[in-house]
Amino acid sequence: MSNLVFVAAAMLITVGLYAAMTRRNLIKIVMAVSVVGSGVNLFLVGTGYRENSIAPIFTNAPSLAMVMPTPQALTLTSIVINLAIVAMMLSFAMKIYQHYGTLDSRERRLKK
Amino acid sequence: MNLLAHAPALAIAIPLLAAFAMPIASRVCKRLPKALSVAALAFTELLVLSLAAQAFSGKTITYALGAVSPDNVAAAGFPVRIILEIDALSALFAIASATIALLAIIYSIKFVKDGSKFFAAALLMVAGMLGMVFTGDIFSLFVFIELLTISSAALIAFYSGRGQPYEAAFKYLVVSSIAALMILLSAGLFYGQYNLLNLAALAGVLKFTFLDKIALVLLTAALAMKCGAIPLHMWVSDAYGEAPASVSAMLVVASQASLYALFRISFILFGKAPLIETIAWALIVFGVLSMFVGVSMAIMQKDIKRLMAYHAVSQTGYMLLGAGVCLAVINNPAALTAFGIKAIEGSLFHVINHTLYKSLLFLTAGAVIYRLGTRNLNEMGGLAKKMPWTAAFFVIGALAIAGLPPFNGFASKFLLYESVFLFSPILSAIAMLVSIMTLASFVKVFYAVFLGNEVKTNVKEVPLIVLAPMALIAIAIILFGLFPEIVLEAIVKPAAGALLNQTAYTGSVL
């Protein structure tokens, strides 16, 4: 059971990569990147998890069995970065739509 | 405060702070953003040079952000610390990044109308590049790669009159963010097994388990994608081609920073791994493919900047080939001294030379496009008389990229030919063939742009502030070509030594 989180993370990453490679709609590609990001974040949090332990906050801690704080710090950073990336990709997609009137990546490839 | 003692942190912090000061600066005075960014980059360049002077004398500089020692678990809780580590290899790439960025920014002063946004993104890019080459741990590497990615995407899409720059930037973002997430995933793989993120500490404890192998493959693929090796090159031609010329020059050094990470990880982390020969051959195959396919694609192009972008792919192949050859014999001391060290020296020397001539070529292309208003080679011609200086700089860059003596490209390519020949004569022959094709392609460009019929009569030479950065790079190219031994002894050999001496890198941290 304890490996379930890694299986889920691997599935999210695979699904995201597959979608990023095969989808034609730019919004769907952005979603795919976001799903890969979630998979990686889940994996990071999963590496630091310990059963029957509490959040790593020292104030009034009932026990000292805590989950690892470092992966959580990494995950927080990575969530913020992913947010920035997704926001930027969406704004590019919006601009592309304004210029070409379509979001299909086949319709307006860079020619030459 | 002792400025030099904090130089590693300041070199990253100053461009970062200057970038966020841009909106305020543009409120104060219209010209202030330009002055501020040039001043910030000039100061950063001085800091990097002072660090490099120490690093090239054989010293490895470590700078701890946060806790002073890893055992300091006393009152403050657990030891949060991030190590910046600068040895001769980091210094080589840092000088290339800082110098080209400074010159590219001076070059773009003339072209950029509303400066604050452009310069803010450019300064963030410099902070990202320096962070990548200075950082000593794999998670900060991810953070700096993302910083670099976001700022370069903003710059690629900077001229927003048309739709194509947005497409190029979108493509670049998708590719780069997936690559960066794979780096984060491998950081997680390392952390889950060893509770470590520091590269030097990891190198000491790595057991080359199955998960480590996965991490190695992910890291190699992600970084090869970021430095634009074929078959992962699809973003290069769009991004370099659509970006403003000064940004293309900075993107060249940005992809060199990814090359640094690739070298650092494959040599320092996995130099003793049992499967290193497979990775070495992967690098060699990537390298040869990039060289050959890159130049073949370049010959067909009609757009001057896309053509140069494909040449950048092709030249990156030389560096990968050199590194691959060295990595293939890294655990065989006899072969390493016979030709392995020479191969990596050639590869690193080529990094310096490539950043110089490639950025010079992109800057001349930018000057031509600025005056003619077109990027199509068929619509250009007869510029040699109207723009004599630009033409001269273009010739210097073109001869250097083709590897003709006495320009700098010759020196590094000759080292590569020699060493690769001892490893495999066929690979060396391909490398020479690619050089000849490069020359053919640039002869065509020179003829199309600077000779032939004049298409426009009222063309003038570009202003002095645009010519000055190109002139400085051209002088450096000639000097590096005339005195390659000095550069080799002073810069390249310490860097190659740092790459091959794993214990020096790990020892200075622990």
Coordinates of C-alpha atoms in Angstrom, one line a residue:
Chain A
M1 CA 0.0 0.0 0.0
S2 CA 2.8 2.4 0.8
N3 CA 4.0 2.4 -2.8
L4 CA 0.6 3.5 -4.0
V5 CA 1.6 7.1 -4.1
F6 CA 4.6 6.4 -6.3
V7 CA 2.4 4.4 -8.7
A8 CA 0.0 7.3 -8.8
A9 CA 2.8 9.8 -9.4
A10 CA 4.2 7.6 -12.2
M11 CA 0.8 7.4 -13.8
L12 CA 0.3 11.1 -13.7
I13 CA 3.7 11.8 -15.2
T14 CA 3.1 9.2 -18.0
V15 CA -0.4 10.5 -18.8
G16 CA 0.9 14.1 -18.9
L17 CA 3.9 13.3 -21.1
Y18 CA 1.7 11.3 -23.5
A19 CA -0.9 14.1 -23.7
A20 CA 1.9 16.7 -24.3
M21 CA 3.2 14.7 -27.2
T22 CA -0.1 13.8 -28.9
R23 CA -2.6 16.6 -28.2
R24 CA -3.1 19.3 -30.9
N25 CA -4.9 21.8 -28.9
L26 CA -2.6 24.3 -27.2
I27 CA -4.7 24.5 -24.0
K28 CA -4.6 20.7 -23.7
I29 CA -0.8 20.9 -24.0
V30 CA -0.7 23.4 -21.2
M31 CA -2.9 21.1 -19.1
A32 CA -0.6 18.2 -19.9
V33 CA 2.5 20.1 -18.6
S34 CA 0.5 21.0 -15.5
V35 CA -0.4 17.3 -15.0
V36 CA 3.3 16.3 -15.3
G37 CA 4.1 19.0 -12.7
S38 CA 1.5 17.6 -10.3
G39 CA 2.9 14.1 -10.8
V40 CA 6.4 15.2 -9.9
N41 CA 5.1 17.2 -6.9
L42 CA 3.2 14.1 -5.7
F43 CA 6.3 12.1 -6.0
L44 CA 8.3 14.6 -4.0
V45 CA 5.8 14.7 -1.2
G46 CA 5.6 10.9 -1.3
T47 CA 9.3 10.5 -0.7
G48 CA 9.1 12.5 2.5
Y49 CA 6.0 10.7 3.9
R50 CA 6.2 8.6 7.1
E51 CA 3.2 6.7 8.4
N52 CA 1.6 7.8 11.7
S53 CA 3.5 11.1 11.8
I54 CA 2.5 14.7 12.0
A55 CA 3.3 17.8 10.1
P56 CA 6.8 19.1 10.8
I57 CA 5.8 22.1 13.0
F58 CA 7.7 22.2 16.2
T59 CA 5.4 24.4 18.2
N60 CA 3.4 22.3 20.7
A61 CA 4.2 19.1 18.8
P62 CA 2.4 16.1 20.4
S63 CA 5.1 13.7 19.2
L64 CA 8.4 14.0 17.4
A65 CA 7.5 11.5 14.6
M66 CA 7.2 14.1 11.8
V67 CA 7.2 13.8 8.0
M68 CA 10.3 15.1 6.2
P69 CA 10.2 18.9 5.9
T70 CA 12.6 19.2 3.0
P71 CA 10.5 17.5 0.2
Q72 CA 7.6 19.7 1.3
A73 CA 9.7 22.8 1.0
L74 CA 10.9 21.6 -2.5
T75 CA 7.3 20.9 -3.5
L76 CA 6.1 24.4 -2.4
T77 CA 8.8 26.0 -4.5
S78 CA 8.0 23.8 -7.4
I79 CA 4.3 24.5 -7.2
V80 CA 5.0 28.2 -7.4
I81 CA 7.3 27.8 -10.4
N82 CA 4.8 25.6 -12.1
L83 CA 2.1 28.2 -11.6
A84 CA 4.2 30.8 -13.2
I85 CA 5.0 28.5 -16.2
V86 CA 1.4 27.6 -16.7
A87 CA 0.2 31.2 -16.5
M88 CA 2.9 32.2 -19.0
M89 CA 2.0 29.4 -21.4
L90 CA -1.7 30.3 -21.2
S91 CA -0.9 33.9 -22.0
F92 CA 1.1 32.9 -25.0
A93 CA -1.8 30.6 -26.1
M94 CA -4.1 33.6 -25.8
K95 CA -1.8 35.7 -27.9
I96 CA -1.6 33.0 -30.5
Y97 CA -5.4 32.8 -30.6
Q98 CA -5.6 36.5 -31.1
H99 CA -3.2 36.4 -34.1
Y100 CA -4.5 33.2 -35.8
G101 CA -8.0 32.7 -34.5
T102 CA -7.3 29.0 -33.7
L103 CA -5.6 27.0 -31.0
D104 CA -4.9 23.9 -33.2
S105 CA -1.2 23.4 -33.4
R106 CA -1.5 21.9 -36.9
E107 CA -3.1 25.0 -38.5
R108 CA -0.4 27.5 -37.8
R109 CA 3.0 25.9 -37.7
L110 CA 6.1 28.1 -38.1
K111 CA 6.7 27.7 -41.8
K112 CA 10.2 27.7 -43.4
Chain B
M1 CA 31.8 44.5 4.2
N2 CA 34.3 42.5 2.3
L3 CA 32.9 42.5 -1.2
L4 CA 35.0 39.8 -2.6
A5 CA 34.1 37.3 0.1
H6 CA 30.5 37.5 -0.9
A7 CA 31.1 37.7 -4.6
P8 CA 29.4 34.3 -5.5
A9 CA 26.1 35.4 -3.9
L10 CA 26.4 39.0 -5.2
A11 CA 27.0 37.9 -8.8
I12 CA 23.5 36.3 -8.7
A13 CA 21.9 38.8 -6.4
I14 CA 22.8 42.0 -8.3
P15 CA 21.2 41.2 -11.6
L16 CA 18.2 39.8 -9.7
L17 CA 17.8 43.0 -7.7
A18 CA 18.4 45.2 -10.7
A19 CA 15.8 43.3 -12.6
F20 CA 13.1 44.0 -10.0
A21 CA 14.2 47.6 -9.7
M22 CA 13.5 48.2 -13.4
P23 CA 9.8 49.3 -13.1
I24 CA 10.8 51.9 -10.4
A25 CA 13.7 53.1 -12.4
S26 CA 11.6 53.6 -15.5
R27 CA 9.3 55.8 -13.4
V28 CA 12.2 58.0 -12.3
C29 CA 13.7 58.6 -15.7
K30 CA 13.2 57.1 -19.2
R31 CA 16.9 56.4 -19.6
L32 CA 17.6 55.1 -16.2
P33 CA 16.6 51.4 -16.9
K34 CA 19.3 51.2 -19.7
A35 CA 22.0 52.9 -17.5
L36 CA 21.1 50.7 -14.5
S37 CA 21.1 47.4 -16.4
V38 CA 24.5 48.2 -18.1
A39 CA 25.9 49.2 -14.7
A40 CA 24.6 46.1 -12.9
L41 CA 25.9 43.8 -15.6
A42 CA 29.3 45.6 -15.7
F43 CA 29.6 45.1 -11.9
T44 CA 28.5 41.5 -12.2
E45 CA 31.1 41.0 -14.9
L46 CA 33.8 42.4 -12.5
L47 CA 32.7 40.1 -9.7
V48 CA 32.7 37.1 -12.1
L49 CA 36.2 38.0 -13.3
S50 CA 37.5 38.3 -9.8
L51 CA 36.0 34.9 -8.9
A52 CA 37.4 33.4 -12.1
A53 CA 40.9 34.7 -11.3
Q54 CA 40.8 32.8 -8.1
A55 CA 39.2 29.7 -9.6
F56 CA 41.7 29.5 -12.5
S57 CA 44.6 29.5 -10.1
G58 CA 43.3 26.2 -8.9
K59 CA 41.2 27.2 -5.9
T60 CA 37.6 25.9 -5.5
I61 CA 35.5 28.6 -3.9
T62 CA 32.6 27.5 -1.8
Y63 CA 30.0 29.9 -0.4
A64 CA 27.3 28.7 2.0
L65 CA 24.0 30.5 2.1
G66 CA 22.4 29.8 5.4
A67 CA 24.0 27.5 8.0
V68 CA 27.8 27.7 8.0
S69 CA 28.3 23.9 8.5
P70 CA 26.1 20.9 7.8
D71 CA 26.3 19.8 11.5
N72 CA 25.0 23.1 12.9
V73 CA 21.8 21.7 14.4
A74 CA 22.0 23.7 17.6
A75 CA 19.4 26.3 18.4
A76 CA 18.3 27.3 15.0
G77 CA 16.7 23.9 14.2
F78 CA 17.8 21.9 11.2
P79 CA 20.7 23.2 9.0
V80 CA 19.2 24.8 6.0
R81 CA 22.1 25.6 3.7
I82 CA 22.6 26.1 0.0
I83 CA 26.1 25.8 -1.4
L84 CA 27.4 27.8 -4.2
E85 CA 30.5 26.2 -5.6
I86 CA 32.8 27.7 -8.1
D87 CA 35.7 25.9 -9.7
A88 CA 37.5 26.6 -12.9
L89 CA 34.8 24.9 -15.0
S90 CA 32.0 27.1 -13.5
A91 CA 34.3 30.1 -13.9
L92 CA 34.7 29.4 -17.7
F93 CA 31.0 29.2 -18.3
A94 CA 30.3 32.2 -16.0
I95 CA 32.7 34.4 -17.8
A96 CA 31.1 33.4 -21.1
S97 CA 27.6 34.2 -19.8
A98 CA 28.4 37.5 -18.1
T99 CA 30.5 38.9 -20.9
I100 CA 28.2 38.0 -23.7
A101 CA 25.2 39.3 -21.7
L102 CA 26.9 42.6 -21.0
L103 CA 27.8 43.1 -24.7
A104 CA 24.3 42.0 -25.9
I105 CA 22.7 44.5 -23.5
I106 CA 24.9 47.3 -24.8
Y107 CA 24.1 46.3 -28.3
S108 CA 20.3 46.3 -27.7
I109 CA 20.2 49.8 -26.1
K110 CA 19.7 51.3 -29.5
F111 CA 16.9 48.9 -30.5
V112 CA 14.7 48.7 -27.4
K113 CA 12.1 51.4 -27.1
D114 CA 10.4 50.7 -23.8
G115 CA 13.5 49.5 -21.9
S116 CA 12.3 48.4 -18.5
K117 CA 10.5 45.2 -19.4
F118 CA 13.2 44.0 -21.9
F119 CA 16.1 44.7 -19.5
A120 CA 14.2 43.2 -16.5
A121 CA 13.9 39.9 -18.4
A122 CA 17.4 40.1 -19.7
L123 CA 18.8 40.6 -16.2
L124 CA 16.7 37.7 -14.8
M125 CA 18.2 35.6 -17.6
V126 CA 21.7 36.5 -16.4
A127 CA 20.8 35.7 -12.8
G128 CA 19.5 32.3 -14.0
M129 CA 22.6 31.5 -16.0
L130 CA 25.0 32.5 -13.3
G131 CA 22.9 30.6 -10.8
M132 CA 23.0 27.5 -12.9
V133 CA 26.8 27.5 -13.2
F134 CA 27.5 28.5 -9.6
T135 CA 25.0 26.3 -7.7
G136 CA 26.2 23.2 -5.9
D137 CA 23.0 21.4 -5.4
I138 CA 20.5 19.8 -7.8
F139 CA 17.4 21.5 -6.6
S140 CA 18.7 25.0 -7.0
L141 CA 19.8 23.9 -10.4
F142 CA 16.1 23.2 -11.2
V143 CA 15.1 26.6 -9.7
F144 CA 17.6 28.5 -11.8
I145 CA 16.8 26.6 -15.0
E146 CA 13.1 27.6 -14.5
L147 CA 14.2 31.2 -13.9
L148 CA 16.2 31.1 -17.1
T149 CA 13.3 29.5 -19.0
I150 CA 10.6 32.0 -17.9
S151 CA 12.8 35.0 -18.6
S152 CA 14.1 33.7 -22.0
A153 CA 10.5 32.8 -23.1
A154 CA 9.5 36.4 -22.3
L155 CA 12.4 37.7 -24.4
I156 CA 11.8 35.4 -27.3
A157 CA 8.2 36.8 -27.6
F158 CA 9.3 40.3 -27.1
Y159 CA 8.7 41.8 -30.5
S160 CA 5.0 41.2 -30.5
G161 CA 4.0 42.6 -33.9
R162 CA 3.6 39.1 -35.4
G163 CA 2.3 35.7 -34.2
Q164 CA 5.4 33.6 -34.8
P165 CA 7.4 34.8 -31.8
Y166 CA 4.6 33.7 -29.6
E167 CA 4.6 30.2 -31.2
A168 CA 8.4 30.0 -30.8
A169 CA 8.1 31.0 -27.1
F170 CA 5.3 28.6 -26.5
K171 CA 7.2 25.7 -28.0
Y172 CA 10.3 26.7 -26.0
L173 CA 8.3 26.9 -22.7
V174 CA 6.7 23.5 -23.2
V175 CA 10.0 21.8 -24.0
S176 CA 12.0 23.5 -21.3
S177 CA 9.4 23.1 -18.6
I178 CA 9.1 19.4 -19.2
A179 CA 12.9 19.1 -19.2
A180 CA 13.1 21.0 -15.9
L181 CA 10.4 18.8 -14.4
M182 CA 12.4 15.8 -15.3
I183 CA 15.4 17.4 -13.5
L184 CA 13.2 17.9 -10.5
L185 CA 12.0 14.3 -10.7
S186 CA 15.6 13.0 -10.6
A187 CA 16.3 15.4 -7.7
G188 CA 13.4 13.6 -5.9
L189 CA 14.9 10.2 -6.9
F190 CA 18.2 11.2 -5.3
Y191 CA 16.6 12.7 -2.2
G192 CA 14.4 9.7 -1.6
Q193 CA 17.4 7.4 -1.6
Y194 CA 20.2 9.4 0.0
N195 CA 18.6 12.3 1.8
L196 CA 20.9 14.6 -0.1
L197 CA 20.6 17.2 -2.7
N198 CA 24.2 18.5 -2.8
L199 CA 26.0 17.4 -5.9
A200 CA 29.4 17.0 -4.2
A201 CA 27.9 15.0 -1.3
L202 CA 25.9 12.9 -3.7
A203 CA 29.0 12.1 -5.8
G204 CA 30.5 10.5 -2.7
V205 CA 27.6 8.2 -1.7
L206 CA 26.1 7.3 -5.1
K207 CA 25.6 3.5 -5.3
F208 CA 24.4 3.4 -9.0
T209 CA 21.2 1.6 -8.1
F210 CA 18.4 1.2 -10.7
L211 CA 16.8 4.4 -9.6
D212 CA 20.1 6.3 -10.0
K213 CA 20.3 5.0 -13.6
I214 CA 16.8 6.3 -14.2
A215 CA 17.8 9.6 -12.8
L216 CA 21.0 9.7 -15.0
V217 CA 19.0 9.0 -18.1
L218 CA 16.4 11.7 -17.2
L219 CA 19.1 14.2 -16.5
T220 CA 21.0 13.5 -19.6
A221 CA 17.9 13.7 -21.8
A222 CA 16.6 16.8 -20.2
L223 CA 19.9 18.7 -20.4
A224 CA 20.6 17.5 -23.9
M225 CA 17.1 18.9 -24.8
K226 CA 18.0 22.2 -23.2
C227 CA 21.2 22.6 -25.0
G228 CA 19.5 21.8 -28.3
A229 CA 21.1 18.5 -29.4
I230 CA 19.4 16.6 -32.2
P231 CA 17.0 14.7 -31.9
L232 CA 15.7 17.2 -29.3
H233 CA 16.5 20.3 -31.3
M234 CA 13.1 21.3 -32.6
W235 CA 12.8 24.4 -30.4
V236 CA 16.2 25.8 -31.3
S237 CA 15.5 27.0 -34.8
D238 CA 12.2 28.7 -33.8
A239 CA 13.5 30.3 -30.6
Y240 CA 16.8 31.5 -32.0
G241 CA 15.2 32.5 -35.2
E242 CA 12.3 34.5 -33.9
A243 CA 14.0 36.2 -30.9
P244 CA 15.6 39.7 -31.3
A245 CA 19.2 39.4 -32.3
S246 CA 20.7 40.3 -28.9
V247 CA 18.4 37.7 -27.3
S248 CA 19.6 35.1 -29.7
A249 CA 23.1 35.8 -28.6
M250 CA 22.1 35.4 -25.0
L251 CA 20.2 32.2 -25.7
V252 CA 23.5 30.8 -27.1
V253 CA 25.1 31.3 -23.8
A254 CA 22.0 30.1 -22.0
S255 CA 22.2 26.8 -23.8
Q256 CA 25.9 26.6 -22.9
A257 CA 24.8 26.8 -19.3
S258 CA 22.8 23.7 -19.8
L259 CA 25.8 22.1 -21.4
Y260 CA 27.7 23.0 -18.2
A261 CA 25.1 21.2 -16.1
L262 CA 25.3 18.2 -18.4
F263 CA 29.1 18.0 -18.1
R264 CA 29.0 18.5 -14.4
I265 CA 26.5 15.8 -13.8
S266 CA 27.9 13.2 -16.2
F267 CA 31.5 13.7 -15.1
I268 CA 31.2 14.5 -11.4
L269 CA 28.2 12.4 -10.4
F270 CA 28.4 9.5 -12.8
G271 CA 32.1 9.5 -13.8
K272 CA 32.6 6.2 -12.0
A273 CA 29.3 4.6 -12.9
P274 CA 29.4 1.2 -14.6
L275 CA 27.1 2.4 -17.4
I276 CA 29.0 5.6 -18.1
E277 CA 30.1 4.2 -21.5
T278 CA 26.5 3.9 -22.7
I279 CA 26.0 7.6 -21.7
A280 CA 29.3 8.5 -23.4
W281 CA 28.1 6.8 -26.6
A282 CA 24.8 8.5 -26.3
L283 CA 26.6 11.8 -26.2
I284 CA 28.8 10.9 -29.1
V285 CA 25.7 9.9 -31.2
F286 CA 23.8 13.0 -30.2
G287 CA 26.9 15.0 -31.1
V288 CA 27.6 13.5 -34.5
L289 CA 23.9 13.7 -35.4
S290 CA 23.7 17.3 -34.3
M291 CA 26.8 18.3 -36.2
F292 CA 25.7 16.6 -39.4
V293 CA 21.9 17.2 -39.5
G294 CA 22.3 20.7 -38.1
V295 CA 24.6 21.8 -40.9
S296 CA 22.5 20.0 -43.6
M297 CA 19.4 21.8 -42.4
A298 CA 21.3 25.1 -42.3
I299 CA 22.3 24.9 -45.9
M300 CA 18.7 24.8 -47.0
Q301 CA 17.5 27.9 -45.0
K302 CA 16.5 31.2 -46.5
D303 CA 15.9 33.0 -43.3
I304 CA 19.3 34.4 -42.1
K305 CA 18.6 33.8 -38.4
R306 CA 17.1 30.3 -38.7
L307 CA 20.2 29.4 -40.8
M308 CA 22.4 30.6 -37.9
A309 CA 20.3 28.8 -35.4
Y310 CA 20.9 25.5 -37.2
H311 CA 24.6 26.2 -37.2
A312 CA 24.4 26.7 -33.5
V313 CA 22.9 23.1 -33.2
S314 CA 25.7 21.9 -35.4
Q315 CA 28.4 23.5 -33.3
T316 CA 26.9 22.2 -30.1
G317 CA 27.5 18.8 -31.6
Y318 CA 31.3 19.3 -31.5
M319 CA 31.2 20.0 -27.8
L320 CA 29.1 16.9 -27.1
L321 CA 31.4 14.8 -29.3
G322 CA 34.5 15.9 -27.4
A323 CA 32.8 15.3 -24.0
G324 CA 31.5 12.0 -25.1
V325 CA 34.9 10.8 -26.3
C326 CA 36.5 11.8 -23.0
L327 CA 33.7 10.2 -21.0
A328 CA 34.1 7.0 -23.0
V329 CA 37.6 6.5 -21.8
I330 CA 37.3 8.2 -18.4
N331 CA 38.0 4.9 -16.5
N332 CA 40.9 4.0 -18.8
P333 CA 44.0 6.1 -17.6
A334 CA 46.2 5.3 -20.6
A335 CA 43.6 6.3 -23.2
L336 CA 42.6 9.3 -21.1
T337 CA 46.1 10.8 -21.1
A338 CA 46.6 9.8 -24.8
F339 CA 43.5 11.6 -26.1
G340 CA 40.7 11.8 -23.6
I341 CA 42.0 15.0 -21.8
K342 CA 42.7 16.6 -25.2
A343 CA 39.1 15.8 -26.3
I344 CA 37.5 17.5 -23.3
E345 CA 39.9 20.4 -23.6
G346 CA 38.9 20.9 -27.2
S347 CA 35.3 20.7 -26.2
L348 CA 35.6 23.3 -23.5
F349 CA 37.7 25.6 -25.7
H350 CA 35.0 25.2 -28.3
V351 CA 32.5 26.4 -25.8
I352 CA 34.3 29.7 -25.4
N353 CA 34.9 30.1 -29.1
H354 CA 31.4 29.2 -30.0
T355 CA 29.9 31.7 -27.6
L356 CA 32.2 34.4 -29.2
Y357 CA 31.6 33.7 -32.9
K358 CA 28.0 32.7 -32.7
S359 CA 27.0 35.8 -30.7
L360 CA 29.0 37.9 -33.2
L361 CA 27.2 36.3 -36.1
F362 CA 23.8 36.8 -34.5
L363 CA 24.6 40.4 -33.7
T364 CA 25.7 41.1 -37.3
A365 CA 22.5 39.5 -38.5
G366 CA 20.6 41.7 -36.2
A367 CA 22.3 44.8 -37.6
V368 CA 21.5 43.7 -41.2
I369 CA 17.9 43.0 -40.3
Y370 CA 17.6 46.4 -38.6
R371 CA 18.8 48.2 -41.7
L372 CA 16.9 46.2 -44.3
G373 CA 13.8 45.2 -42.5
T374 CA 13.8 41.7 -43.9
R375 CA 15.3 38.4 -42.8
N376 CA 15.0 36.6 -46.2
L377 CA 18.4 36.1 -47.8
N378 CA 16.9 36.4 -51.2
E379 CA 15.8 40.0 -50.5
M380 CA 19.3 41.1 -49.4
G381 CA 22.4 42.0 -51.3
G382 CA 25.2 44.5 -51.9
L383 CA 25.7 45.6 -48.3
A384 CA 29.5 45.3 -48.3
K385 CA 30.0 48.9 -49.4
K386 CA 27.2 50.4 -47.3
M387 CA 27.9 48.5 -44.1
P388 CA 31.7 47.8 -44.3
W389 CA 32.2 47.2 -40.6
T390 CA 29.3 44.9 -40.2
A391 CA 30.6 43.0 -43.3
A392 CA 34.0 42.7 -41.8
F393 CA 32.7 41.4 -38.5
F394 CA 30.5 38.9 -40.3
V395 CA 33.5 37.6 -42.3
I396 CA 35.5 37.2 -39.0
G397 CA 32.6 35.3 -37.4
A398 CA 32.0 33.2 -40.5
L399 CA 35.7 32.2 -40.9
A400 CA 35.8 31.4 -37.2
I401 CA 32.8 29.1 -37.2
A402 CA 34.1 27.3 -40.3
G403 CA 37.3 26.6 -38.4
L404 CA 39.8 28.4 -40.7
P405 CA 43.1 29.6 -39.2
P406 CA 44.0 32.1 -37.8
F407 CA 40.6 32.5 -36.1
N408 CA 39.6 30.9 -32.8
G409 CA 37.4 28.2 -34.2
F410 CA 40.4 26.6 -35.8
A411 CA 42.2 26.2 -32.6
S412 CA 39.5 24.3 -30.8
K413 CA 38.4 22.3 -33.8
F414 CA 42.0 21.2 -34.4
L415 CA 42.2 19.9 -30.9
L416 CA 39.0 18.0 -31.4
Y417 CA 40.0 16.5 -34.8
E418 CA 43.3 15.3 -33.3
S419 CA 41.9 13.7 -30.2
V420 CA 38.8 12.2 -31.8
F421 CA 40.9 10.8 -34.6
L422 CA 42.8 8.6 -32.1
F423 CA 39.4 7.4 -30.7
S424 CA 37.7 6.8 -34.0
P425 CA 39.0 8.1 -37.4
I426 CA 35.5 8.1 -38.9
L427 CA 34.1 10.5 -36.3
S428 CA 37.0 12.8 -36.9
A429 CA 36.3 12.7 -40.7
I430 CA 32.7 13.6 -40.1
A431 CA 33.7 16.5 -38.0
M432 CA 35.9 17.8 -40.8
L433 CA 33.2 17.3 -43.4
V434 CA 30.8 19.3 -41.2
S435 CA 33.3 22.1 -41.0
I436 CA 33.6 22.3 -44.8
M437 CA 29.8 22.3 -45.1
T438 CA 29.7 25.1 -42.6
L439 CA 32.1 27.1 -44.7
A440 CA 30.1 26.5 -47.8
S441 CA 26.9 27.7 -46.1
F442 CA 28.5 30.9 -44.9
V443 CA 30.1 31.6 -48.2
K444 CA 26.5 31.5 -49.6
V445 CA 25.3 33.8 -46.9
F446 CA 28.1 36.3 -47.4
Y447 CA 27.5 36.4 -51.1
A448 CA 23.7 36.8 -50.6
V449 CA 23.9 39.5 -48.0
F450 CA 27.0 41.5 -48.7
L451 CA 27.8 41.0 -52.4
G452 CA 25.6 41.1 -55.5
N453 CA 23.1 43.7 -56.5
E454 CA 22.0 46.4 -54.1
V455 CA 18.4 45.9 -53.1
K456 CA 18.1 49.2 -51.1
T457 CA 20.1 52.3 -51.9
N458 CA 19.6 54.4 -48.7
V459 CA 21.2 51.9 -46.3
K460 CA 23.7 53.3 -43.8
E461 CA 26.1 51.6 -41.4
V462 CA 24.6 50.9 -37.9
P463 CA 25.4 53.4 -35.1
L464 CA 28.6 53.2 -33.1
I465 CA 27.0 51.8 -30.0
V466 CA 25.8 48.8 -32.0
L467 CA 29.2 48.4 -33.7
A468 CA 31.2 48.6 -30.4
P469 CA 30.1 45.3 -28.9
M470 CA 30.6 43.5 -32.2
A471 CA 34.1 45.0 -32.5
L472 CA 35.0 43.8 -29.0
I473 CA 33.9 40.2 -29.8
A474 CA 35.7 40.3 -33.1
I475 CA 38.9 41.4 -31.5
A476 CA 38.5 38.6 -28.9
I477 CA 38.0 36.1 -31.7
I478 CA 41.2 37.2 -33.5
L479 CA 43.3 37.3 -30.3
F480 CA 42.0 33.8 -29.2
G481 CA 42.9 32.6 -32.7
L482 CA 46.4 34.0 -32.7
F483 CA 47.3 33.0 -29.2
P484 CA 45.4 29.8 -28.5
E485 CA 48.1 28.4 -26.2
I486 CA 47.7 31.3 -23.7
V487 CA 43.9 30.7 -23.5
L488 CA 44.4 27.0 -23.3
E489 CA 46.9 27.2 -20.4
A490 CA 45.1 29.9 -18.5
I491 CA 41.5 28.9 -18.8
V492 CA 40.8 25.7 -20.6
K493 CA 43.3 23.4 -18.9
P494 CA 42.2 24.3 -15.3
A495 CA 38.6 23.8 -16.4
A496 CA 39.2 20.4 -17.9
G497 CA 41.3 19.5 -14.8
A498 CA 38.4 20.5 -12.5
L499 CA 36.0 18.4 -14.6
L500 CA 38.2 15.3 -14.3
N501 CA 39.2 15.7 -10.7
Q502 CA 36.1 14.6 -8.8
T503 CA 37.8 14.6 -5.4
A504 CA 38.7 18.3 -5.7
Y505 CA 35.1 19.2 -6.3
T506 CA 33.6 17.0 -3.5
G507 CA 36.5 17.6 -1.1
S508 CA 36.1 21.3 -0.9
V509 CA 32.5 21.0 0.3
L510 CA 32.7 18.2 2.8

